[in-house]
One Martini backbone bead per residue (centre of mass of N, CA, C, O) as a GRO file, in nm:
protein
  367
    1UNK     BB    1  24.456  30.378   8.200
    2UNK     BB    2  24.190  30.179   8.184
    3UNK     BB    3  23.968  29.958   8.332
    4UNK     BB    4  24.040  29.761   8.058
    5UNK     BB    5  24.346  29.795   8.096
    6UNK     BB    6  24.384  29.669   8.346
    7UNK     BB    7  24.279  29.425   8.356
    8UNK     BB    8  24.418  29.293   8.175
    9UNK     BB    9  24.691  29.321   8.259
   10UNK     BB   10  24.636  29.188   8.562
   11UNK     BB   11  24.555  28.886   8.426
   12UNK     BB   12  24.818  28.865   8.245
   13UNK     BB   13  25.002  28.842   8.480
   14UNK     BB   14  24.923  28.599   8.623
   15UNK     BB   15  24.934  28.399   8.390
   16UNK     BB   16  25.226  28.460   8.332
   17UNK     BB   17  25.334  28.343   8.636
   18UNK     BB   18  25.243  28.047   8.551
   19UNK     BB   19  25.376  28.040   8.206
   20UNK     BB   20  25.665  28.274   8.258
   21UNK     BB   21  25.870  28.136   8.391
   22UNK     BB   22  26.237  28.105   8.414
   23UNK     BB   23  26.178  27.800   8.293
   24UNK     BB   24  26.046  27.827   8.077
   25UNK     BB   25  26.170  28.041   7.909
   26UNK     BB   26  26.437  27.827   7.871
   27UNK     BB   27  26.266  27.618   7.723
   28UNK     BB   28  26.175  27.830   7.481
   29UNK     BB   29  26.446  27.814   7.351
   30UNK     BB   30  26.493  27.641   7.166
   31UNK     BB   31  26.226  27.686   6.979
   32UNK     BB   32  26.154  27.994   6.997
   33UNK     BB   33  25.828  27.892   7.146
   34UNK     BB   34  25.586  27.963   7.401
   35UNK     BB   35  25.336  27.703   7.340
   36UNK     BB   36  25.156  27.736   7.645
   37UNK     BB   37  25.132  28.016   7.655
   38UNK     BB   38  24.986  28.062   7.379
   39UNK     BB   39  24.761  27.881   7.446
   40UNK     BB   40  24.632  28.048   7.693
   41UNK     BB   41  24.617  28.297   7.526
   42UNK     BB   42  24.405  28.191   7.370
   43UNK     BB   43  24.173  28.115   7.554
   44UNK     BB   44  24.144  28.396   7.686
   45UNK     BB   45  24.137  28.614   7.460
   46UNK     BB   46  24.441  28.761   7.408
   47UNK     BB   47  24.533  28.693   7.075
   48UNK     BB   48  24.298  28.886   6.965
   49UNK     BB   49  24.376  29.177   7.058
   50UNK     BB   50  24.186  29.434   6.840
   51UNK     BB   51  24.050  29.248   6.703
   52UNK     BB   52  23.730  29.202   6.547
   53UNK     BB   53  23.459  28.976   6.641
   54UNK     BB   54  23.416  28.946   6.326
   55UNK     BB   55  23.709  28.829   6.256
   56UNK     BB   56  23.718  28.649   6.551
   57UNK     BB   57  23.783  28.822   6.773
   58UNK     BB   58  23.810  29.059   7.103
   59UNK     BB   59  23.881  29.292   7.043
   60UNK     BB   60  23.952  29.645   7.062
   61UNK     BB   61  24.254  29.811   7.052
   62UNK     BB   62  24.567  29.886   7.047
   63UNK     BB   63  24.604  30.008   7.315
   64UNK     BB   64  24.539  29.687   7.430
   65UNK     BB   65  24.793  29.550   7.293
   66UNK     BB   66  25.011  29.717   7.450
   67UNK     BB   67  24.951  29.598   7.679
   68UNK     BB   68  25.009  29.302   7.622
   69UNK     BB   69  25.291  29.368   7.549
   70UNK     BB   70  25.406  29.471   7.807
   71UNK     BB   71  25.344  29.219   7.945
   72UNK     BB   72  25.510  28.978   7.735
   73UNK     BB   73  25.810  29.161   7.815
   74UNK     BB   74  25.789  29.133   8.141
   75UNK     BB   75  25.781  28.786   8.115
   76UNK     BB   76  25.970  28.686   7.824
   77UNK     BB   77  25.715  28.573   7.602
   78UNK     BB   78  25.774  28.348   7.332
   79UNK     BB   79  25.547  28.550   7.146
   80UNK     BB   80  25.309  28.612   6.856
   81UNK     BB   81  25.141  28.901   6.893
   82UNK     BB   82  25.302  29.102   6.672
   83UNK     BB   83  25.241  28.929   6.393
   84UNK     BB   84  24.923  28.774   6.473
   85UNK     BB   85  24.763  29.077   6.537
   86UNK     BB   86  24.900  29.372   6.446
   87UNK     BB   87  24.933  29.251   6.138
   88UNK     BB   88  24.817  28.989   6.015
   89UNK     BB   89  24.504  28.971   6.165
   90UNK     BB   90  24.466  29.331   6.061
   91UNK     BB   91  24.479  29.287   5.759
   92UNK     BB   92  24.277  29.110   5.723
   93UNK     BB   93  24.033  29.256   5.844
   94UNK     BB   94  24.083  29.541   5.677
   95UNK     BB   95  23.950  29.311   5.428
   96UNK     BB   96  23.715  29.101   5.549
   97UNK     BB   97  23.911  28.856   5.703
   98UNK     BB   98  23.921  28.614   5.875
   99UNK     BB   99  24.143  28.445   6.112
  100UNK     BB  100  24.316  28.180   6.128
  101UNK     BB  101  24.402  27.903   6.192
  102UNK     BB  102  24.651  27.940   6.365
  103UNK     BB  103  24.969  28.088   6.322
  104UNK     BB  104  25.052  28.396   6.259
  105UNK     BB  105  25.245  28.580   5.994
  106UNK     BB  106  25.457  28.904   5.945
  107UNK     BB  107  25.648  29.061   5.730
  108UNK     BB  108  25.783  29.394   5.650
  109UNK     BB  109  25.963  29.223   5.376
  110UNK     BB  110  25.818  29.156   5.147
  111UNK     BB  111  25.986  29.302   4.907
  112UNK     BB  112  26.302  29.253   4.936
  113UNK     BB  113  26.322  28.894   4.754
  114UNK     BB  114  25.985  28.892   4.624
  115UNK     BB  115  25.830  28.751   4.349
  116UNK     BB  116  25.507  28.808   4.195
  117UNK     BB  117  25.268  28.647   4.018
  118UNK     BB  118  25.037  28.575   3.782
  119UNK     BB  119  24.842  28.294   3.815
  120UNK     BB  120  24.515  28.113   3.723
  121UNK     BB  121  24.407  28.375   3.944
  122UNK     BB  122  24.673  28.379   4.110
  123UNK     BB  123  24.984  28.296   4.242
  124UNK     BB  124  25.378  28.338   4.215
  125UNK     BB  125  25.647  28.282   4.437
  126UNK     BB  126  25.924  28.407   4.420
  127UNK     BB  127  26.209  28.351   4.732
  128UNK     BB  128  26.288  28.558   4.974
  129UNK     BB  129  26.312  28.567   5.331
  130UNK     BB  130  26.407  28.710   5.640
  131UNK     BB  131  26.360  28.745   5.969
  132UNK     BB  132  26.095  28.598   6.061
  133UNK     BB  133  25.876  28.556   6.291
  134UNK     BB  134  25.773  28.254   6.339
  135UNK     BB  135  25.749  28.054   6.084
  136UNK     BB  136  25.791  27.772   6.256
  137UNK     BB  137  25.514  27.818   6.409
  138UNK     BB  138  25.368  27.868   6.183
  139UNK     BB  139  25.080  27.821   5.931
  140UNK     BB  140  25.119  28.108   5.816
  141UNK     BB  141  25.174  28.373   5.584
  142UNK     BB  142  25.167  28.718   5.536
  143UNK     BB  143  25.164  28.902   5.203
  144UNK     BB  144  25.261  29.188   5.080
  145UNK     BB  145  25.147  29.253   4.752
  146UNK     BB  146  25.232  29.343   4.387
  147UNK     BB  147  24.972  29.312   4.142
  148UNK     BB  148  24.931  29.416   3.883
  149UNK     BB  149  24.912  29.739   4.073
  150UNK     BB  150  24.837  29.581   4.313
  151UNK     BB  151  24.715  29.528   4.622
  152UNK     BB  152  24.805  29.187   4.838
  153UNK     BB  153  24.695  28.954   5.026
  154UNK     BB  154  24.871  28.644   5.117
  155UNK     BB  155  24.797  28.309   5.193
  156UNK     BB  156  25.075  28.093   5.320
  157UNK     BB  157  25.143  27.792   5.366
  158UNK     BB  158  25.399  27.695   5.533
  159UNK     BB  159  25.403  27.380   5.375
  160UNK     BB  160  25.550  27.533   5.087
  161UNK     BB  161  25.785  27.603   5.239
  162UNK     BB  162  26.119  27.681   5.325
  163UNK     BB  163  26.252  27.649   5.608
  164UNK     BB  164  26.530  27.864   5.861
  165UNK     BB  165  26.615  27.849   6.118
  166UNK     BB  166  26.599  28.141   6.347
  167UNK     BB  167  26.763  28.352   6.566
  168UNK     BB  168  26.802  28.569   6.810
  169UNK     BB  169  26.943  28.686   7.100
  170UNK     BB  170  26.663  28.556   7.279
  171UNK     BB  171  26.590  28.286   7.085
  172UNK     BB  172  26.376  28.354   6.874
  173UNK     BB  173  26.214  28.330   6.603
  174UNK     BB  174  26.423  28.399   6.300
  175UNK     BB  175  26.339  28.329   5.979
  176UNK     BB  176  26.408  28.175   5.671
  177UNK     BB  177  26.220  28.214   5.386
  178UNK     BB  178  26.164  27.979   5.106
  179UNK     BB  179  26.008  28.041   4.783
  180UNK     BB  180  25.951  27.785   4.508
  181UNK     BB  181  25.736  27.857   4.340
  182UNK     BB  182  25.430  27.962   4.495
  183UNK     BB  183  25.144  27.865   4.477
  184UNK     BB  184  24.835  28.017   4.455
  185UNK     BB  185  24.515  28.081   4.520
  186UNK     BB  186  24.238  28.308   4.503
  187UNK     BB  187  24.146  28.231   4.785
  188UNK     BB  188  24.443  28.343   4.901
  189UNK     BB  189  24.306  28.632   4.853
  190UNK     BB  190  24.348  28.989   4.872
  191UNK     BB  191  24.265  29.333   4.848
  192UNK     BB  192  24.410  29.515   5.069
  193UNK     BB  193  24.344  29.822   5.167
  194UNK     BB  194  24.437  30.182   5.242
  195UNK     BB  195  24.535  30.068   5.517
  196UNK     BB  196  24.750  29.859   5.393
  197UNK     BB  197  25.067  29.928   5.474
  198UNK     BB  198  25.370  29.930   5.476
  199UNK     BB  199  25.400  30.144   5.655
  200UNK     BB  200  25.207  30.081   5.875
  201UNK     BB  201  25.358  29.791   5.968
  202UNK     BB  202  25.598  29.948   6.035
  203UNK     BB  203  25.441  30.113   6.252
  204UNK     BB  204  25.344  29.841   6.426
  205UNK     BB  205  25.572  29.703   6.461
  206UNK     BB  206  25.744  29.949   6.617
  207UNK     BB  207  25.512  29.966   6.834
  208UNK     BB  208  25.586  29.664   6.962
  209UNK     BB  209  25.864  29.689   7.092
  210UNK     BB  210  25.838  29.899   7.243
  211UNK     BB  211  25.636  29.771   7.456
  212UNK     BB  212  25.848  29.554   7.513
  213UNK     BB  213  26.024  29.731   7.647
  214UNK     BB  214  25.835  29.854   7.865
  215UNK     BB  215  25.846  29.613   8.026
  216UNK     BB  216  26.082  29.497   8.073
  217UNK     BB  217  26.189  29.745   8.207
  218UNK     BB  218  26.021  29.738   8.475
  219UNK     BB  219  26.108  29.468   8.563
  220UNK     BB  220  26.411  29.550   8.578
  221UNK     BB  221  26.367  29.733   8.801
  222UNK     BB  222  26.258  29.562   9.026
  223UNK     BB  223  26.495  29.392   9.037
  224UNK     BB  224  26.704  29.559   9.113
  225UNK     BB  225  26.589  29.695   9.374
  226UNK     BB  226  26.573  29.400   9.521
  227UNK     BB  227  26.875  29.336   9.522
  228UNK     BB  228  27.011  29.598   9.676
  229UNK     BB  229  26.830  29.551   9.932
  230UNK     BB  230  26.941  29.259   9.972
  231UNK     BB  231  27.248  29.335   9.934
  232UNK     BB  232  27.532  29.316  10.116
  233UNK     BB  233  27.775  29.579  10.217
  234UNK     BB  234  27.918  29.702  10.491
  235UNK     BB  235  27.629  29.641  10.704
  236UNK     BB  236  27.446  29.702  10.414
  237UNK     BB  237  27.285  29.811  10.170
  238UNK     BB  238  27.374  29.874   9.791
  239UNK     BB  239  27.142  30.136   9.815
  240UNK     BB  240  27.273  30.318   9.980
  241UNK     BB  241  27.465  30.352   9.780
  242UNK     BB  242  27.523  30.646   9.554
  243UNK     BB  243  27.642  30.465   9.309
  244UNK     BB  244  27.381  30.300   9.306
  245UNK     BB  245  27.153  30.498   9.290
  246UNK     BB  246  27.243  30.614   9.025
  247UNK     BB  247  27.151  30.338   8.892
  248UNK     BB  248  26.825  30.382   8.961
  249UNK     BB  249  26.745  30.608   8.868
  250UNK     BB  250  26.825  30.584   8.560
  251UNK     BB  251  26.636  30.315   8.563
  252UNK     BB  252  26.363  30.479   8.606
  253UNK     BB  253  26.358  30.681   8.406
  254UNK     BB  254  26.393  30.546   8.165
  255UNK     BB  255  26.124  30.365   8.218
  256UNK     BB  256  25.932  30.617   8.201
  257UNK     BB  257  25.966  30.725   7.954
  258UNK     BB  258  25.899  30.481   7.762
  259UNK     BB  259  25.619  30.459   7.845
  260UNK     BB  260  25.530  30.767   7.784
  261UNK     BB  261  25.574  30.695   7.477
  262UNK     BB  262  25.397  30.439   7.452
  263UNK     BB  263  25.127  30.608   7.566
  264UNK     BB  264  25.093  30.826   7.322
  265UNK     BB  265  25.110  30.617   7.079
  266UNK     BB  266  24.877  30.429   7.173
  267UNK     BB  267  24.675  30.639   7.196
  268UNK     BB  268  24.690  30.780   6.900
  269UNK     BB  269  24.675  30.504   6.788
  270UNK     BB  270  24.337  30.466   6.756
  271UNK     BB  271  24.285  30.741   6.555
  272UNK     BB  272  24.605  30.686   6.396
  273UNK     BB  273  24.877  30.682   6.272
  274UNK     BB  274  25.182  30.821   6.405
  275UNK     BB  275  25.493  30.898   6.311
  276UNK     BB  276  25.595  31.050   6.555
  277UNK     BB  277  25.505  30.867   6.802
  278UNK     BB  278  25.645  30.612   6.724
  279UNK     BB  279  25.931  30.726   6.652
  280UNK     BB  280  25.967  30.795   6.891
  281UNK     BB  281  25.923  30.555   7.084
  282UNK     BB  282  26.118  30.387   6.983
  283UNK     BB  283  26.371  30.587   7.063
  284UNK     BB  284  26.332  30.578   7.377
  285UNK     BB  285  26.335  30.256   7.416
  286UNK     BB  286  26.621  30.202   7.284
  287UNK     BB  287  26.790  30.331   7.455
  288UNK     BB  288  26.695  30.251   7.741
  289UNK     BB  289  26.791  29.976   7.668
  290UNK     BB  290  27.047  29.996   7.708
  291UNK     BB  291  27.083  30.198   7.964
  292UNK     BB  292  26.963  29.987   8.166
  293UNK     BB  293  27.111  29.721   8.126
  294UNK     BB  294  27.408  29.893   8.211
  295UNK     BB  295  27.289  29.979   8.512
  296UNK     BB  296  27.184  29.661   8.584
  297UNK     BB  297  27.474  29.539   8.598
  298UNK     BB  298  27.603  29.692   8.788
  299UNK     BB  299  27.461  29.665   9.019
  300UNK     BB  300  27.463  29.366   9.016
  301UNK     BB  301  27.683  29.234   8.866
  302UNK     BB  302  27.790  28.908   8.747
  303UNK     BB  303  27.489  28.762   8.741
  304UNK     BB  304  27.339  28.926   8.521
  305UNK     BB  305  27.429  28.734   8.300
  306UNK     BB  306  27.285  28.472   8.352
  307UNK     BB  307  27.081  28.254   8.209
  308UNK     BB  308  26.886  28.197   8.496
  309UNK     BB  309  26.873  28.497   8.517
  310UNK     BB  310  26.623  28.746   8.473
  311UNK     BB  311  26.811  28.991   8.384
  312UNK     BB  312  26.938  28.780   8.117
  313UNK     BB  313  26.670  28.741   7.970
  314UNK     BB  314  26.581  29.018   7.945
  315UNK     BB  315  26.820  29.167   7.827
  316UNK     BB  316  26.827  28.990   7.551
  317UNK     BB  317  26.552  29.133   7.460
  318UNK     BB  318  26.618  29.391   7.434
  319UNK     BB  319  26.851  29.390   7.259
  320UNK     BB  320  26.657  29.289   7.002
  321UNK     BB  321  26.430  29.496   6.995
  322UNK     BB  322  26.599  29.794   6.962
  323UNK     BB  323  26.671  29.667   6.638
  324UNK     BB  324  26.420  29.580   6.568
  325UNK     BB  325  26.203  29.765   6.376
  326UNK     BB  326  26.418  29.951   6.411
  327UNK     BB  327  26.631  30.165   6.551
  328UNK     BB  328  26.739  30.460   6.707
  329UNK     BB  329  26.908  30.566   6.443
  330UNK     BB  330  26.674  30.530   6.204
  331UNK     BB  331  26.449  30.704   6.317
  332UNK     BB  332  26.591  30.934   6.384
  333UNK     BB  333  26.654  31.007   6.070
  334UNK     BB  334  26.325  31.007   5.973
  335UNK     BB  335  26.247  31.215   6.207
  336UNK     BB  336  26.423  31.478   6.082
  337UNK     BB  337  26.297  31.447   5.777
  338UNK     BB  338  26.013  31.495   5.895
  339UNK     BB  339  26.017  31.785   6.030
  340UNK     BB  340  26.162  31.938   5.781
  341UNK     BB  341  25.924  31.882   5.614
  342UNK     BB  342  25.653  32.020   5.807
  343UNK     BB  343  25.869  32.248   5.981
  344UNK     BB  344  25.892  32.470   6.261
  345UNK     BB  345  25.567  32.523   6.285
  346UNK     BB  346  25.524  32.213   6.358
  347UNK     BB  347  25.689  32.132   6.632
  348UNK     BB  348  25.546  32.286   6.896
  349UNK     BB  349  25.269  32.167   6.896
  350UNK     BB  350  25.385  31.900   6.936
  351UNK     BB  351  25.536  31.903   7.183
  352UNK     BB  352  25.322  32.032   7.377
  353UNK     BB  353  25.106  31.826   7.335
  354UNK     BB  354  25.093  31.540   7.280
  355UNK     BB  355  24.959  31.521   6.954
  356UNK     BB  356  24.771  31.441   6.695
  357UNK     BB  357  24.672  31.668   6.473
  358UNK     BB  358  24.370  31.579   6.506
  359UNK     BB  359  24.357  31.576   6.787
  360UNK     BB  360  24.414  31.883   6.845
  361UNK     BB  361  24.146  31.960   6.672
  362UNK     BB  362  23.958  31.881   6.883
  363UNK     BB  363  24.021  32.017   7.110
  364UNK     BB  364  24.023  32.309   7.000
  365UNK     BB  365  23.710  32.284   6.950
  366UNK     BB  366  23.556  32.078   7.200
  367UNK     BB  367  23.554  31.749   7.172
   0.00000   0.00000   0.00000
């Protein structure tokens, strides 16, 4: 972490504990959106963080906005910057279009059961989407879709669809979006750009969810850990206890994979997403989500369940992302298939380096 995102983490951490209280987190579960929150942070100008100056955006790299996403899963902070930022933001950036005002979402499910037409210069959108992240939040809705063989973003205005509330396990919104033949003017268009692609958004999705699991993770190593030094049986603290000790051991190693591996791969994807850095992160840390979870409930007894208390809101945050934009048993199998495709002679230079092929070359130049 370099000096720019250490300062992001430090101020964001600061306000998030101001912002993002367990009260906050519990009166958020409602709404599915923690309002206040996201008001703060689009003020501070970290709502941002990543987009361009130019449009509109605080400027920063992928790997700035994995620090924010970092601490908004350590917080349990129910917003949209991983929709609203890494995916609708950044899509519509480069196409050469400013960020529009008010939330916005991005589904990478846009093809799923959605049909575009073209219509008057415009388009007409007609079907579902399913499991939107904050739709009922967001002011807009930004679309990939294929128009008469060409890729386009397409900017929908949540006021034309009709939304079907719904939440994950953590109670965020993840609601179902129907377009009922949706017109949309041309100016509410643009051509996609080649670096704008469904596999793009899926992977800038994926390594949004490994961030936030590594924040949440981190936070709850640190619960656990004051909690077992705090709570005594028999005469001193069950930290003391060796069966307990392997419990936090497992959680600290655990939450420390997460973390390196979500630094690897958000370090190399700001010169270019890289499916084996993100597919590995994705996977090494929806596994930790598990095993944090199942590790650090052992630790804690029957309290970590209650829902006032961090370590069940963090719990159900976990089991959430380990799922969303993909389980950690199909990136598996996607990353199996991809190195089978690679061949036997690119895994180990993969693995011994931790960078992706094109850095791998300047470093080996010495550049």
């Amino acid at each position: 972490m370099n000096q720019d995102q250490s300062a992001i983490a430090s101020a964001l951490r600061a306000i998030l504990a101001d912002h993002s209280t367990q009260e906050s987190v519990i009166a958020a579960e409602g709404p599915g959106f923690a309002e206040e929150a996201w008001k703060v942070l689009g003020e501070g100008g970290f709502a941002s963080i990543s987009i361009p100056e130019s449009a509109g955006g605080s400027g920063g790299d992928l790997a700035d906005a994995c620090v924010v996403l970092h601490e908004v899963g350590r917080a349990a902070a129910a917003v949209p910057f991983a929709e609203h930022t890494l995916l609708a933001g950044w899509a519509l950036a480069e196409a050469g279009r400013a960020l529009p005002e008010g939330v916005s979402t991005m589904s990478t499910r846009s093809s799923e059961s959605l049909s575009v037409t073209a219509a008057d210069g415009g388009a007409v959108l007609d079907g579902v989407l399913t499991r939107v992240p904050w739709a009922s939040n967001a002011a807009q809705i930004v679309v990939l879709a294929d128009l008469d063989g060409a890729a386009q973003l397409i900017v929908v205005p949540t006021a034309s669809v009709t939304i079907e509330p719904g939440r994950n396990v953590a109670l965020e919104s993840r609601d179902l979006v129907r377009f009922d033949k949706v017109s949309v003017p041309a100016d509410a268009m643009v051509a996609a750009p080649a670096s704008v692609t469904a596999e793009a958004l899926e992977l800038r999705a994926a390594l949004s969810r490994a961030a936030l699991i590594s924040g949440a993770l981190e936070r709850v190593t640190e619960v656990t850990v004051r909690y077992t030094a705090e709570r005594e049986q028999f005469g001193r603290p069950i930290a003391r206890f060796q069966a307990v000790q392997r419990h936090l051991v497992r959680i600290a190693e655990q939450s420390v994979s997460a973390q390196m591996a979500v630094d690897a791969a958000a370090t190399n994807a700001v010169t270019g997403l890289d499916f084996f850095d993100i597919a590995s992160a994705k996977i090494v840390a929806s596994e930790a989500a598990g095993i944090v979870s199942a590790a650090s409930h052992q630790a804690h007894g029957a309290i970590g369940m209650t829902k006032e208390y961090e370590l069940g809101q963090l719990t159900r945050r976990l089991w959430s992302w380990r799922d969303e934009c993909g389980s950690e048993a199909s990136w598996s199998r996607r990353l199996g298939a991809h190195l089978a495709e690679e061949g036997a002679d690119a895994l180990w230079p993969r693995i011994t380096t931790g960078l992706a092929p094109e850095r791998r070359n300047e470093k080996v130049a010495g550049r």
